[in-house]
Structures are given as C-alpha cells and as structure tokens.
PDB file of C-alpha atoms in Angstrom:
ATOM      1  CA  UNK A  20       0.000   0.000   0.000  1.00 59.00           C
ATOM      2  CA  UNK A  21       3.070   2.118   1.328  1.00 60.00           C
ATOM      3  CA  UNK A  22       4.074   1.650  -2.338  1.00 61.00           C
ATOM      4  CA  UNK A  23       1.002   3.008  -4.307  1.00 60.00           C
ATOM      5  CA  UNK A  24       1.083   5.761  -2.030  1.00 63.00           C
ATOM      6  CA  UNK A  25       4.884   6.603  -3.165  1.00 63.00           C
ATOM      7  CA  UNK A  26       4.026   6.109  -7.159  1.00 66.00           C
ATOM      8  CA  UNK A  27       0.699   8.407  -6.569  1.00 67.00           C
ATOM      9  CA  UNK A  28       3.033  10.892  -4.969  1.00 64.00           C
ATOM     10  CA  UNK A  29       5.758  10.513  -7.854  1.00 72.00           C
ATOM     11  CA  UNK A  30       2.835  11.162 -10.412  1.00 66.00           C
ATOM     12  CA  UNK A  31       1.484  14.278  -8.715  1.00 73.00           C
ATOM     13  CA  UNK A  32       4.545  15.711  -8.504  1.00 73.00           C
ATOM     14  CA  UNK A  33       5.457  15.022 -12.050  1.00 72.00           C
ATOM     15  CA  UNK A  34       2.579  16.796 -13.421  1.00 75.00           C
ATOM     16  CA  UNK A  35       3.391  19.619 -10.847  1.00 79.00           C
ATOM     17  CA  UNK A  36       6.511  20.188 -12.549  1.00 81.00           C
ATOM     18  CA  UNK A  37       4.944  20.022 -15.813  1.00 80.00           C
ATOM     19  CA  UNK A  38       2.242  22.491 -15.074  1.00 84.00           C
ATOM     20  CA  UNK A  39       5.206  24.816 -13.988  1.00 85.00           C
ATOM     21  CA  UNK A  40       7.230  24.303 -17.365  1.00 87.00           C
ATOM     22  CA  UNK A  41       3.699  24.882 -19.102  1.00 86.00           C
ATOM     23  CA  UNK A  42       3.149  27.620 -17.580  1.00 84.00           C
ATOM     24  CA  UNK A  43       7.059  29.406 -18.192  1.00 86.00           C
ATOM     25  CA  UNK A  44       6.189  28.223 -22.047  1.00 89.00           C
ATOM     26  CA  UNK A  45       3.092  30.454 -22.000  1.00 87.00           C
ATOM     27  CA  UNK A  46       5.276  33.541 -20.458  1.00 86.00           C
ATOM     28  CA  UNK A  47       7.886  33.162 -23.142  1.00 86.00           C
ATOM     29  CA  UNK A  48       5.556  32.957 -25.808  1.00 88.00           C
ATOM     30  CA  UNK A  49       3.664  36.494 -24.425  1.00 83.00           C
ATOM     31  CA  UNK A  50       7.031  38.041 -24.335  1.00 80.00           C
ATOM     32  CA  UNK A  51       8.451  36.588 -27.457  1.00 80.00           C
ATOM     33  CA  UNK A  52       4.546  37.566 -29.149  1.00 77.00           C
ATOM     34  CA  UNK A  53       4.850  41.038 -27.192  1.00 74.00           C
ATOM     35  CA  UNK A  54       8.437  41.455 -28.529  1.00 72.00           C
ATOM     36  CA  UNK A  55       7.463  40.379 -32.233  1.00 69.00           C
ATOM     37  CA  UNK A  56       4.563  42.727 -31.879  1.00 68.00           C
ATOM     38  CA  UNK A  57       6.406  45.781 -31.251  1.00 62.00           C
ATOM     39  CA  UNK A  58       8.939  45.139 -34.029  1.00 60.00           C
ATOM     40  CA  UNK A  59       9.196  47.533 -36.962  1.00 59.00           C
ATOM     41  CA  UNK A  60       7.013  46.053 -40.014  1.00 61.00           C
ATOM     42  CA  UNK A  61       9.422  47.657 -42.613  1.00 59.00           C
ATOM     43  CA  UNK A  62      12.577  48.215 -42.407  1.00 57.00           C
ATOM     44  CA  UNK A  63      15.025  50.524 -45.062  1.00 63.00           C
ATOM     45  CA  UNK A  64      18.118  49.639 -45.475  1.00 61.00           C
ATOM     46  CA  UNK A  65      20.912  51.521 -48.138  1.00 60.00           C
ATOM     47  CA  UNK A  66      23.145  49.115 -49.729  1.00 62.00           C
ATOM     48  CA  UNK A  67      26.141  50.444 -50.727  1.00 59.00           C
ATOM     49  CA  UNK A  68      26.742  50.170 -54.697  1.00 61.00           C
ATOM     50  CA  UNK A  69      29.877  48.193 -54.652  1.00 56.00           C
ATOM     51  CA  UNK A  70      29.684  45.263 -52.971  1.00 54.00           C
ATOM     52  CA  UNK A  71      32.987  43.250 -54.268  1.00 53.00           C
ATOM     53  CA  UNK A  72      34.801  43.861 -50.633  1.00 54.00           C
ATOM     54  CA  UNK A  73      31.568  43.315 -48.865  1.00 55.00           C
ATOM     55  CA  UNK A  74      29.991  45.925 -46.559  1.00 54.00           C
ATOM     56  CA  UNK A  75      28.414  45.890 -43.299  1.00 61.00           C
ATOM     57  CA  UNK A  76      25.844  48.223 -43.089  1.00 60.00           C
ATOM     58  CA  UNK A  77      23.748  49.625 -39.736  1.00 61.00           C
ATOM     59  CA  UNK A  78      19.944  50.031 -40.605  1.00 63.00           C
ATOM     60  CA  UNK A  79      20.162  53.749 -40.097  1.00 69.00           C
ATOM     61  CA  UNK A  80      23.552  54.451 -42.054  1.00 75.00           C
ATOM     62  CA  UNK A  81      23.121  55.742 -45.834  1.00 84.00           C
ATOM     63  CA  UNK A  82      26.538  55.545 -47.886  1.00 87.00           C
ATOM     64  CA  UNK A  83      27.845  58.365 -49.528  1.00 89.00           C
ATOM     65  CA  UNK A  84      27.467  56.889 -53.289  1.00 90.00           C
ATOM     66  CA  UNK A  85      23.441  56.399 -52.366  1.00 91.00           C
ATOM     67  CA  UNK A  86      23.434  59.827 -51.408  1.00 94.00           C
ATOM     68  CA  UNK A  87      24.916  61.134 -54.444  1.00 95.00           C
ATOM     69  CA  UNK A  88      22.832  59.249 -56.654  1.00 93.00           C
ATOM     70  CA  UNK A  89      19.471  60.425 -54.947  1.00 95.00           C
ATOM     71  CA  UNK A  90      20.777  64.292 -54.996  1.00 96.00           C
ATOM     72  CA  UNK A  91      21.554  63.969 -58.717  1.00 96.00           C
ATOM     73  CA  UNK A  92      18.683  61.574 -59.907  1.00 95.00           C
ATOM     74  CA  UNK A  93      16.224  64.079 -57.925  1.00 96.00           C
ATOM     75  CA  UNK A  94      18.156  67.403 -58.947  1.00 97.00           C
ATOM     76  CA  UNK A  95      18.090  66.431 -62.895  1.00 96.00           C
ATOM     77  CA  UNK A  96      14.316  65.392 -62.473  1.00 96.00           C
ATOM     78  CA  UNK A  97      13.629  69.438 -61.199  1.00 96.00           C
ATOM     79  CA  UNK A  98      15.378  70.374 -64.409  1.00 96.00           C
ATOM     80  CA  UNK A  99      13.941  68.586 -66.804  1.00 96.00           C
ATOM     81  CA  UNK A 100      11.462  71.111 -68.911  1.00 95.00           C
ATOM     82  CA  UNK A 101      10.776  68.756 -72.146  1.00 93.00           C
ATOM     83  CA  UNK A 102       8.331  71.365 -73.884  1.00 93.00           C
ATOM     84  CA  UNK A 103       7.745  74.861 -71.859  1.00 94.00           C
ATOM     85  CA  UNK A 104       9.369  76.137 -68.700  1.00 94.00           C
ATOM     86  CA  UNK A 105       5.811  78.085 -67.975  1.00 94.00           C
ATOM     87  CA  UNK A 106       4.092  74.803 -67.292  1.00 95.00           C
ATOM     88  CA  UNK A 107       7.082  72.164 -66.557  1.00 96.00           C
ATOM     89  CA  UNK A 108       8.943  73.557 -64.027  1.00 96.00           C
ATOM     90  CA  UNK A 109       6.261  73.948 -61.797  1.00 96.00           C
ATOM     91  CA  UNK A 110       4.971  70.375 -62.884  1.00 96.00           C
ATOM     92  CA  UNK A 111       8.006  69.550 -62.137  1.00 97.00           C
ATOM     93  CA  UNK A 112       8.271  71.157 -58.522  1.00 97.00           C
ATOM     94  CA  UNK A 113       4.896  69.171 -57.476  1.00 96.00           C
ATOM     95  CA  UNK A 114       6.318  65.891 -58.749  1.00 95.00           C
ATOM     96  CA  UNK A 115       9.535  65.942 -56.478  1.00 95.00           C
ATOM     97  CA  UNK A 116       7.934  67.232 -53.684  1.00 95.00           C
ATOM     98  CA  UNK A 117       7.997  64.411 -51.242  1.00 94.00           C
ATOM     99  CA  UNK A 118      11.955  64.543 -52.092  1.00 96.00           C
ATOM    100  CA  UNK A 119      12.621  68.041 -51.464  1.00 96.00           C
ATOM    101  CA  UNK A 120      12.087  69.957 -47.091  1.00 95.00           C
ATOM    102  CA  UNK A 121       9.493  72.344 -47.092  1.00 94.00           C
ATOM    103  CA  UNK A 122      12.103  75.277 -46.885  1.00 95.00           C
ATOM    104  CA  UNK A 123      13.623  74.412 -50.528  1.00 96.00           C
ATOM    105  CA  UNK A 124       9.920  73.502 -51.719  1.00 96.00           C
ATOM    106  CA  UNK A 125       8.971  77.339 -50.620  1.00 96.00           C
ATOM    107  CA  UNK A 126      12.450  78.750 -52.525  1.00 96.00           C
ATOM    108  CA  UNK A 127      11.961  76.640 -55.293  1.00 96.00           C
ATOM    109  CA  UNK A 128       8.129  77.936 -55.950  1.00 96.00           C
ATOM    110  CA  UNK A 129       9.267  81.753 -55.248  1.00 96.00           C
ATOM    111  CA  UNK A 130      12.383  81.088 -57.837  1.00 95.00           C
ATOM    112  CA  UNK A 131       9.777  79.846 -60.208  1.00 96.00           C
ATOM    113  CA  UNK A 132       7.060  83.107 -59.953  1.00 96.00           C
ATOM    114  CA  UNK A 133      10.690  85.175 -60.247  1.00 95.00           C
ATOM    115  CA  UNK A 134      11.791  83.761 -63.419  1.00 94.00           C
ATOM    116  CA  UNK A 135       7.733  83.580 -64.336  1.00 94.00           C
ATOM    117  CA  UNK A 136       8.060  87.073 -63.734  1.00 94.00           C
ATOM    118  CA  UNK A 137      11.009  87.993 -65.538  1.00 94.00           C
ATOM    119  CA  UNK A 138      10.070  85.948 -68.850  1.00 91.00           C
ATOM    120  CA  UNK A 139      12.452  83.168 -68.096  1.00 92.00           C
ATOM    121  CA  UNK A 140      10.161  80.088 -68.263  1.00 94.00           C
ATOM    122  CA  UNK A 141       8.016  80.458 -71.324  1.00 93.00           C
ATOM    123  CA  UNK A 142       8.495  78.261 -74.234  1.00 93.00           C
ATOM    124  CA  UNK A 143      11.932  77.621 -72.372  1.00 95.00           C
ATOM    125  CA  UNK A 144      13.549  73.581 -72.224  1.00 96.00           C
ATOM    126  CA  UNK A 145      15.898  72.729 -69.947  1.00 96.00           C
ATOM    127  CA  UNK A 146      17.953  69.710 -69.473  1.00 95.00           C
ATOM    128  CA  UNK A 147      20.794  68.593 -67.607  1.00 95.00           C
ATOM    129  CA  UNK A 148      23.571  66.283 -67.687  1.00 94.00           C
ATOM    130  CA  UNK A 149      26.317  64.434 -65.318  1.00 93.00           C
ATOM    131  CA  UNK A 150      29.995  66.364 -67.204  1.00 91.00           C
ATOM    132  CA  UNK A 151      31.026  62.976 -68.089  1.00 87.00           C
ATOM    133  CA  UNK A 152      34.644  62.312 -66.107  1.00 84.00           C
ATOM    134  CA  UNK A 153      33.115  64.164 -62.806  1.00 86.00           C
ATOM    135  CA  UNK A 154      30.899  61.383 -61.421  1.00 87.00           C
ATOM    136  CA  UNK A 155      30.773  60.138 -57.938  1.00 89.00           C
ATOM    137  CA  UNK A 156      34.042  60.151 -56.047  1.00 88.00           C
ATOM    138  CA  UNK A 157      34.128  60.163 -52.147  1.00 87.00           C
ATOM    139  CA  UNK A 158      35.310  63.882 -52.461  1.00 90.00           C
ATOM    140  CA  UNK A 159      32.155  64.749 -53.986  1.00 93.00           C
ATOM    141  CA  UNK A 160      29.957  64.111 -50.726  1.00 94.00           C
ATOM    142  CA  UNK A 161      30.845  65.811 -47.355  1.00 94.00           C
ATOM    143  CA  UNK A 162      29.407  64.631 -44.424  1.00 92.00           C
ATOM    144  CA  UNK A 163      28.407  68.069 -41.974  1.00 91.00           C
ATOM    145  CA  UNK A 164      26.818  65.954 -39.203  1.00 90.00           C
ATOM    146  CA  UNK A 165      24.641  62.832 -38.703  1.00 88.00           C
ATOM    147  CA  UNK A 166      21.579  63.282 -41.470  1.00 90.00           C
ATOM    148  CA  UNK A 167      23.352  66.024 -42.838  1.00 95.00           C
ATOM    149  CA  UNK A 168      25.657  65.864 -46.182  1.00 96.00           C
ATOM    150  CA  UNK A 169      26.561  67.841 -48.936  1.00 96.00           C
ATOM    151  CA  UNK A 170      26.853  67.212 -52.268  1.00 96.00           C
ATOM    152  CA  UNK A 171      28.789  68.649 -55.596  1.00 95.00           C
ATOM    153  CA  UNK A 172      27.323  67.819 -58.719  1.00 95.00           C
ATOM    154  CA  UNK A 173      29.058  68.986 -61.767  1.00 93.00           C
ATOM    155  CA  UNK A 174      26.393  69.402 -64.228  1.00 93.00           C
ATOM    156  CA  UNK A 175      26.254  70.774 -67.920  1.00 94.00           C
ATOM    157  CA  UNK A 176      23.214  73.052 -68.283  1.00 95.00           C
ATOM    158  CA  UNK A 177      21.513  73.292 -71.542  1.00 94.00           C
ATOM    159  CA  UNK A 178      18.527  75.707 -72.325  1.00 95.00           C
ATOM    160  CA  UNK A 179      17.131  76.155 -75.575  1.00 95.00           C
ATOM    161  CA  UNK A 180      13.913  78.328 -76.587  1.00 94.00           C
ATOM    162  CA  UNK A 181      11.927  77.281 -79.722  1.00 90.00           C
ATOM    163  CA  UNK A 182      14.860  75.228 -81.117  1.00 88.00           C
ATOM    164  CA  UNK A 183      17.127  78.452 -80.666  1.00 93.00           C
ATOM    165  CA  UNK A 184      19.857  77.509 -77.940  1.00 92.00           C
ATOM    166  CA  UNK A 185      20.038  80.133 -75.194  1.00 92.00           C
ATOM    167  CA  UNK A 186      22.654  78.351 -72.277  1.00 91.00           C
ATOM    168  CA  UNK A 187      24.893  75.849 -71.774  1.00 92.00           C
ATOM    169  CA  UNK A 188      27.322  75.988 -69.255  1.00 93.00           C
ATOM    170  CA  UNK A 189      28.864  74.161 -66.538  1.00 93.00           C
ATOM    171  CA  UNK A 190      27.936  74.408 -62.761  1.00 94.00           C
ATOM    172  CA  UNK A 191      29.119  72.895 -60.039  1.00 94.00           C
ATOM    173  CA  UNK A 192      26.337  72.742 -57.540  1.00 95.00           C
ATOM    174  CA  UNK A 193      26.706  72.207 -54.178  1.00 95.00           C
ATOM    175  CA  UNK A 194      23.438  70.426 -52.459  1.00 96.00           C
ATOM    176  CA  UNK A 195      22.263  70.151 -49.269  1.00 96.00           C
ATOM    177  CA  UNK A 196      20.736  66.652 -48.351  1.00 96.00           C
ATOM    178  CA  UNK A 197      19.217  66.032 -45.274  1.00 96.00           C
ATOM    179  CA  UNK A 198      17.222  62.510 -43.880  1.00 92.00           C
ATOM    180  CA  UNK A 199      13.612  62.924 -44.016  1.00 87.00           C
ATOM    181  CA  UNK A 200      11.356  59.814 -43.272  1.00 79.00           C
ATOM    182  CA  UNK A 201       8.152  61.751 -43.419  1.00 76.00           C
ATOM    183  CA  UNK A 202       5.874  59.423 -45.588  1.00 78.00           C
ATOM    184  CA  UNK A 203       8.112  56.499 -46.556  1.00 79.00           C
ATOM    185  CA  UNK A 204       4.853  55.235 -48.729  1.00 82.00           C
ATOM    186  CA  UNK A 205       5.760  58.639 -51.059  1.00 87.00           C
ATOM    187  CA  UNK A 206       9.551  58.784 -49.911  1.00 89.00           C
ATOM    188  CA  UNK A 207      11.178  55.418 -49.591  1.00 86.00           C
ATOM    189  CA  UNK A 208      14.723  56.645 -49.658  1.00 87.00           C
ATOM    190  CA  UNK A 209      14.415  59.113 -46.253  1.00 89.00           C
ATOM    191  CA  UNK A 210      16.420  61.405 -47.757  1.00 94.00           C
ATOM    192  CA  UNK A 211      15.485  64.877 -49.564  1.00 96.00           C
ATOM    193  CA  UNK A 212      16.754  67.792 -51.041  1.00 97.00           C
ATOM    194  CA  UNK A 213      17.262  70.833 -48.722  1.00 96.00           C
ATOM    195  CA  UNK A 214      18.453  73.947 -50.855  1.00 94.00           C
ATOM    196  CA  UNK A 215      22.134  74.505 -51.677  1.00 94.00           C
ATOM    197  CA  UNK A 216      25.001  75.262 -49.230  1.00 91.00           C
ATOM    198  CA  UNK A 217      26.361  78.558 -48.081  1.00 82.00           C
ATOM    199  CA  UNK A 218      28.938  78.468 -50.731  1.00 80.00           C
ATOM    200  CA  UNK A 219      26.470  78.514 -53.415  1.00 83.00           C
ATOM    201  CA  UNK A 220      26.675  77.403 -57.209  1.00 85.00           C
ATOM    202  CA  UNK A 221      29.263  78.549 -59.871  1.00 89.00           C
ATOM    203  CA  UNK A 222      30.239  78.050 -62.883  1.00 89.00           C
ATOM    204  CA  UNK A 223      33.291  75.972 -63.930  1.00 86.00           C
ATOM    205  CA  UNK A 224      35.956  77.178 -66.571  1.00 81.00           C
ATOM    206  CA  UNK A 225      37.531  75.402 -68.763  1.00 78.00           C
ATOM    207  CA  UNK A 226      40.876  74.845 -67.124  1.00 74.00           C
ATOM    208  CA  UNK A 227      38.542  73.546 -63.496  1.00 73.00           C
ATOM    209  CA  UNK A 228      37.405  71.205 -66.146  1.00 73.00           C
ATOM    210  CA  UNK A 229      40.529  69.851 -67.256  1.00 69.00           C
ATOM    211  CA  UNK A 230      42.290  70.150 -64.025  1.00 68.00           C
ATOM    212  CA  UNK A 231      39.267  68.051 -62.394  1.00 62.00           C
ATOM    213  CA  UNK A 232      39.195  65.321 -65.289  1.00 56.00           C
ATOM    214  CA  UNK A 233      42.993  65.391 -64.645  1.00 52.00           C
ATOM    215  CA  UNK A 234      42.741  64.227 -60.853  1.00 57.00           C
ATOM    216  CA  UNK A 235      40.171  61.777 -61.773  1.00 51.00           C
ATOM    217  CA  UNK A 236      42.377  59.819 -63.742  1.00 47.00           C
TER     218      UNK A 236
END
C-alpha cells in the first residue's frame, strides 16, 4: 500500500513540474509575441553600390554613393522642362515634392514666380547632364553631421527656346541633403533635397574642367 502511495506521490509531482514548465512556455511565448509585436514592419536599409569587398551596413547608415545618386537623380528630375518652362517647371516642382524639405519647396516655388516674372520660363527647355569624367568620387559628398551631407554635382546646363539655344554651361552645384522619413509610402529613400550650401553654385571654366578630369584619372 506504502508503495502506491509513493508512485501516486511521484505522479502528482510530475505533473506539478509540468504544469510549472507549461506555464514558463506560455510567459515566453507572451514576451516573445509582445516582442514580435512591437517590431518595426518595414525596415530601409541603403546598400552600398559596390559590394565586391563586402559591406556591413547599420539600418540607419546611408553611404555616400546612395546619397549622391538620390541628390543627382532628384536634382536632374527638377530640371527637366521637355516642352515649356511656364508649365514644366512647376509640374516639375509638385512631382519631387515628397523629395525636397518644405524650406527648398517654398524657394523653389518663389524662384519659379521670379523667373515667371522675368520671362524666363516660357516656351523655355531645360535639361541637364552628369559632365562625363566628374561622377561620384568620395570627395564629392561631405558629411556636416549625422543626417546632414553635402553634395557637388558637376552638371552641364543646356537651355534652348523654340529650337534656338540660349545656355549651356557648366555648374558645379553644391546640395544640401538632409534625412527625411516623413511618408516612406511617397519617400522610400528618407532622404530629400534641402536647398544649396552657403557656398552657393558657380560656374566651372575650362581649365577647373581639365584640371578636375585630370585628378580623376
């Protein structure tokens, strides 16, 4: 009897223990669910270009050469007037818009009633174009503080009104480009456009140009 009593005894205290490891299952599960729960649904991440030495990338770091291409692929898009600067640059303006801070949005639309103003737009094209040699080099972005680069774009400006050409020139443009994750449904590259730096654009001469193409080689 002594016997049945000690099995009994074994059995309730086996499914003691397992009602305790039940019941620290259950607890991880809430915290792992809990955990899972809180846990970004999407998540950007900027891969560098070049990839042939590897890279190891935080989820909040952007590499230069990603910044550069965003400033110029956005930059070229403002200054592309296919037909009449009256009605494309301020088409254009609206279309970058969720690429560009509300501060360069605001300069951008008071530049465009200027030149409006001034007869500068109508019947106007524009286009622009990477001076080929002066692509991205790590010179070319500067890094002012966390968010916060600049970048120098050497462009060739061309501007041409009914079929008669009117400019083209050379610039070197320095941009400001700042992280913005606003709307990453209209923005999904957190960065935008914020105005030019304090240095302001110029134009190149010819010997910049050839001195420039010479240190790229």
């Amino acid at each position: 009897m002594r016997r049945y009593r000690y099995e009994i005894d074994n059995v309730r205290a086996h499914l003691r223990s397992l009602w305790i490891i039940i019941g620290v299952q259950v607890v991880v599960i809430l915290a792992l669910w809990f955990g899972w729960s809180q846990s970004p649904r999407h998540l950007t991440v900027h891969v560098p270009p070049d990839l042939r030495s590897g890279a190891t990338q935080t989820i909040d770091q952007v590499p230069p050469a990603n910044v550069y291409a965003f400033a110029f692929y956005i930059f070229q898009q403002l200054n592309h007037w296919s037909e009449d600067g009256a009605r494309d640059y301020g088409k254009a303006i609206f279309r970058i818009s969720p690429y560009v801070t509300p501060r360069y949005r605001a300069d951008l639309i008071a530049d465009m009633e200027m030149k409006g103003k001034q007869g500068e737009l109508a019947y106007r094209v524009r286009g622009v174009q990477e001076v080929p040699g002066h692509g991205y080099e790590e010179r070319r972005v500067d890094v002012l503080a966390h968010g916060v680069w600049v970048v120098w774009l050497d462009i060739d400006l061309f501007e041409s009104v009914k079929g008669m050409t009117v400019k083209k020139t050379t610039i070197r443009y320095p941009l400001r480009v700042v992280r913005l994750s606003v709307d990453p449904e209209s923005n999904p590259w957190g960065l935008a456009l914020d105005g030019f730096a304090a240095t302001g654009l110029r134009r190149l001469s010819e010997a910049e140009l050839a001195d420039e193409s010479a240190q790229g080689k």
